[in-house]
Tab-separated table of C-alpha atoms in Angstrom:
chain	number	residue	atom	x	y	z
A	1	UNK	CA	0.000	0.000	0.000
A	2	UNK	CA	1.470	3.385	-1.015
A	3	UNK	CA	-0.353	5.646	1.570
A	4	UNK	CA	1.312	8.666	3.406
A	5	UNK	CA	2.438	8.214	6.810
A	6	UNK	CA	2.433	10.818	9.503
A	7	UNK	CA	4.355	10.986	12.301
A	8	UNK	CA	2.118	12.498	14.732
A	9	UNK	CA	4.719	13.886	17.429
A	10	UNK	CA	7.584	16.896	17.581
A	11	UNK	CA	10.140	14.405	18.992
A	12	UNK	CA	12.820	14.777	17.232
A	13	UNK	CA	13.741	11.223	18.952
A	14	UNK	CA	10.650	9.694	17.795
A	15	UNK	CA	11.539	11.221	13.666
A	16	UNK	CA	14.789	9.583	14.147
A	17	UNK	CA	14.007	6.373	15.350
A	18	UNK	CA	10.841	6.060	12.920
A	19	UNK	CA	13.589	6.981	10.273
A	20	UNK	CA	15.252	2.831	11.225
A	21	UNK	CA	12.098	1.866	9.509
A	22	UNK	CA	12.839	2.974	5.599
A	23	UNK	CA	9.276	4.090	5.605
A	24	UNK	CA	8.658	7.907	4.186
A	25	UNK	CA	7.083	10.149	6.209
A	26	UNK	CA	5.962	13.731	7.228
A	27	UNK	CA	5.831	15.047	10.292
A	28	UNK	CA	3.065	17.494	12.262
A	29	UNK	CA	2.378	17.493	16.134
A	30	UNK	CA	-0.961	16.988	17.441
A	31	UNK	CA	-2.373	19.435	20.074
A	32	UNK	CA	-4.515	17.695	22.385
A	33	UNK	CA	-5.210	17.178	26.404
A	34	UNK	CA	-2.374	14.688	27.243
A	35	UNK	CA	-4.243	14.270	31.095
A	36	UNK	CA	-5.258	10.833	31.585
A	37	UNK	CA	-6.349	9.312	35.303
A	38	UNK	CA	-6.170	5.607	33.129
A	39	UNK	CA	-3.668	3.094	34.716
A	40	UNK	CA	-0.332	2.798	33.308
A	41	UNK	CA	-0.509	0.809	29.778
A	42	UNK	CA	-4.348	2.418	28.893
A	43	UNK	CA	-3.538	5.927	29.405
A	44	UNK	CA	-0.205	6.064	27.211
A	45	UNK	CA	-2.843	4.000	24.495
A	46	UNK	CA	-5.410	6.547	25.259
A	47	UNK	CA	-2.963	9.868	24.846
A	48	UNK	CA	-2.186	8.297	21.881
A	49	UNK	CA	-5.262	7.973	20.262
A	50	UNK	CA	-6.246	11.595	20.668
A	51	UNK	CA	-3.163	11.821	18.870
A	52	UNK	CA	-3.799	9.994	15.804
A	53	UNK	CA	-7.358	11.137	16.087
A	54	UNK	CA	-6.607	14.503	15.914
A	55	UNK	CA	-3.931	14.430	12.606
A	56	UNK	CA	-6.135	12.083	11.013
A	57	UNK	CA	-9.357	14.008	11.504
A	58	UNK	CA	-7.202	16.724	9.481
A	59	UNK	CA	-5.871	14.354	7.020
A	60	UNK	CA	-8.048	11.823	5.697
A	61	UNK	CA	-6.762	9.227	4.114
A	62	UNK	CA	-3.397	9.516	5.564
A	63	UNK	CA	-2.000	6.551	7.993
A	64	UNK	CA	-1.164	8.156	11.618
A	65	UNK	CA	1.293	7.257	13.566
A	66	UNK	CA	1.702	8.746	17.338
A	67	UNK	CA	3.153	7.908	20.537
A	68	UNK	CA	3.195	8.578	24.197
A	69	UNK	CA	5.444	7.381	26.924
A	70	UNK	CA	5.040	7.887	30.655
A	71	UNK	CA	7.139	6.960	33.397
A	72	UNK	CA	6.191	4.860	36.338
A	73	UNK	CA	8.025	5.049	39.882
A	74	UNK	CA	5.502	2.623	42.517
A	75	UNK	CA	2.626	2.804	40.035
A	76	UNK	CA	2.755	6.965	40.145
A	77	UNK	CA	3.162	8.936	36.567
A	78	UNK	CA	6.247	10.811	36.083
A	79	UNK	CA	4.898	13.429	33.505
A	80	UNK	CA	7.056	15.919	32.161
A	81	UNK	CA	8.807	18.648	35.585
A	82	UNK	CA	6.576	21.418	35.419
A	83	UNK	CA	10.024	23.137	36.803
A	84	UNK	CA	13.832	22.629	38.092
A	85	UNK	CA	12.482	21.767	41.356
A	86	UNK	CA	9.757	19.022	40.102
A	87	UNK	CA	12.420	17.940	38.078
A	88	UNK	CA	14.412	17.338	41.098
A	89	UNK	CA	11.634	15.604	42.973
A	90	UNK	CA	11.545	13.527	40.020
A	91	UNK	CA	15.206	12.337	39.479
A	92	UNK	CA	15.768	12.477	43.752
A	93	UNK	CA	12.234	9.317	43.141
A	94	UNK	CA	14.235	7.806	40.757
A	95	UNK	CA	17.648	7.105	42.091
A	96	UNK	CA	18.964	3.404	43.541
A	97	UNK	CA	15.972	1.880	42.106
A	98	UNK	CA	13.899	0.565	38.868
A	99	UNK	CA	11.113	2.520	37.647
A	100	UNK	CA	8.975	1.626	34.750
A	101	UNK	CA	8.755	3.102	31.120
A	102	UNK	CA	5.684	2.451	29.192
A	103	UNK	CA	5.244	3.478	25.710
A	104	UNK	CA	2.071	3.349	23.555
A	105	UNK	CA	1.804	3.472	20.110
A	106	UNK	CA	-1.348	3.777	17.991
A	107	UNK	CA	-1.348	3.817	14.170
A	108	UNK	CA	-4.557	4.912	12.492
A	109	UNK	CA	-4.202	3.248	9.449
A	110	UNK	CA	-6.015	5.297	5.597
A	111	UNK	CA	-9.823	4.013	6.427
A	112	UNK	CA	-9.797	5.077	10.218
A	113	UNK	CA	-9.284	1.996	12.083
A	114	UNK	CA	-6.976	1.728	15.226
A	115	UNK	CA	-3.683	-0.241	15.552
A	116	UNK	CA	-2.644	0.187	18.755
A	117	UNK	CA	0.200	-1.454	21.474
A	118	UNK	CA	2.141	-0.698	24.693
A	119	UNK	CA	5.635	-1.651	25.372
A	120	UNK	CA	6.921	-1.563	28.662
A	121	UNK	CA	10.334	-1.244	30.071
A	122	UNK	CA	11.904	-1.561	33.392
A	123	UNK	CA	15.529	1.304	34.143
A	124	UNK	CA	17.637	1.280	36.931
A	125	UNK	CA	19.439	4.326	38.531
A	126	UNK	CA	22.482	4.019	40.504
A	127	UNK	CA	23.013	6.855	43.086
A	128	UNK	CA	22.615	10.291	42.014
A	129	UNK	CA	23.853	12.915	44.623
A	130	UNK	CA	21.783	15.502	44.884
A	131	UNK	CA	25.092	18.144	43.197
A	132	UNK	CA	24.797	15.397	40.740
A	133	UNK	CA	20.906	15.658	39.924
A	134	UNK	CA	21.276	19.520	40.169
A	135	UNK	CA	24.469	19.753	37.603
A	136	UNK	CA	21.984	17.344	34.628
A	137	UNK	CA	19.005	19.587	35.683
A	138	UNK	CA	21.124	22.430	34.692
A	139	UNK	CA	21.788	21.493	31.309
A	140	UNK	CA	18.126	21.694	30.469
A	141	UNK	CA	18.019	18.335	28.641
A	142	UNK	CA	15.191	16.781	31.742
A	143	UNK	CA	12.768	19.875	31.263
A	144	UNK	CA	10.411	18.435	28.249
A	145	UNK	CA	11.210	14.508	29.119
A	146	UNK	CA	8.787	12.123	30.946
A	147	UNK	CA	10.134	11.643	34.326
A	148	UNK	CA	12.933	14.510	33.729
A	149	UNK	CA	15.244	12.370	31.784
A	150	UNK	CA	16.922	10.793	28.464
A	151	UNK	CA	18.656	7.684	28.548
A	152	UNK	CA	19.831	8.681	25.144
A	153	UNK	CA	21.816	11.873	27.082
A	154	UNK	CA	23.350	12.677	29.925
A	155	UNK	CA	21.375	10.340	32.288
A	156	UNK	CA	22.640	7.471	30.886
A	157	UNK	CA	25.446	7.820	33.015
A	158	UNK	CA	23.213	6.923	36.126
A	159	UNK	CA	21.528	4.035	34.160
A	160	UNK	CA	23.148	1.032	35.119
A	161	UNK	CA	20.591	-1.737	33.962
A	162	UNK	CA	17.500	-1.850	31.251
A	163	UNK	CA	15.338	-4.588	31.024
A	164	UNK	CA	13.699	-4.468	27.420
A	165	UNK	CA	13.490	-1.957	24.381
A	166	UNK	CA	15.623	0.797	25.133
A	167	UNK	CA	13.773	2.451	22.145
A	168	UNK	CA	10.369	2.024	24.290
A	169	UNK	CA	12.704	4.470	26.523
A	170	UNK	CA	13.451	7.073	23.980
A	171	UNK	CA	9.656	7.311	23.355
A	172	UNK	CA	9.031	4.779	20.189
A	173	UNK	CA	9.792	1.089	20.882
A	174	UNK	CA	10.829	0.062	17.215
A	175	UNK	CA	9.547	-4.024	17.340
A	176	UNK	CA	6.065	-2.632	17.730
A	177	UNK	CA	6.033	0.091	15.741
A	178	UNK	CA	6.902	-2.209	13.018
A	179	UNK	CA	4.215	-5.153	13.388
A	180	UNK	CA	1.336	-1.910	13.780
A	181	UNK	CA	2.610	-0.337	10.809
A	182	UNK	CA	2.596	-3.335	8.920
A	183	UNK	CA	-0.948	-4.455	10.543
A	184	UNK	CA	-1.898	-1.137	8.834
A	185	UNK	CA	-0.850	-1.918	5.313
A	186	UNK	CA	2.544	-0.278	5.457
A	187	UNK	CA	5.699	-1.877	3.911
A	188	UNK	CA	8.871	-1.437	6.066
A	189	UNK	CA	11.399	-1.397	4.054
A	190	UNK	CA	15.097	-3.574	4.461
């Protein structure tokens, strides 16, 4: 099938990792309420969805891909720090211990109909000191990342063990974007 994908996200993360798959693309970010009180692996689906909904209702036709990822400390959401000091509050829950990331991805293939998926993985800190957490929060890289970090960046230094995609982790886990594009009629390409 030779229909248009869009990417519906700003990550530049997400357009380089959907870039692995050979498959052409545009991008435009979707606008909509990412608030969810869903558990863990509905409301990433659910954020999602208004996603795709919202690029395909402008787009017809078009397949839609979009993502959301949300981090999970004890069952709680780690959202995005409103500010350097819920960034800190953040990073400070994370530290000596393994926290959950859980990405969903829903592709809304040309006639409307939902693909959608969750991936989850579990991340490990080792000890941050608190100079430590307030140095990385300095260099602005947690400020627009689900619980304030990027294991691509700087905070990989602190991550000592991942069990699962560490592309769920960068915010598009690449083994299931690939079987819901495909479920969707799109060819990835070798």
């Amino acid at each position: 099938m030779n229909t248009q994908l869009i990417l519906a996200s700003a990550s530049p993360r997400r357009r380089e990792l959907l870039a692995l798959t050979g498959v052409p693309f545009t991008v435009e970010s979707a606008d909509v309420d990412e608030s969810c009180a869903l558990p863990m692996k509905e409301a990433v689906v659910e954020i999602s969805r208004r996603k795709a909904a919202a690029i395909a209702k402008a787009h017809p036709g078009c397949t839609v891909l979009a993502s959301d990822t949300l981090v999970f400390v004890d069952d709680t959401p780690l959202g995005k720090p409103r500010d350097e000091a819920d960034a800190f509050r953040m990073l400070s829950s994370l530290r000596n211990r393994w926290h959950q990331v859980c990405t969903g991805v829903v592709v809304c293939d040309s006639s409307g109909l939902m693909h959608t998926g969750t991936d989850v993985t579990d991340v490990h800190f080792t000890h941050m000191t608190d100079e430590e957490i307030r140095r990385y929060i300095a260099t602005g890289e947690p400020m627009d990342k689900a619980g304030a970090y990027a294991l691509q960046g700087a905070a990989g230094l602190w991550i000592d063990q991942i069990r699962g995609s560490s592309s769920c982790v960068i915010g598009l886990p690449l083994d299931l974007t690939r079987r819901l594009l495909e479920e969707s009629g799109i060819e990835i390409l070798p």
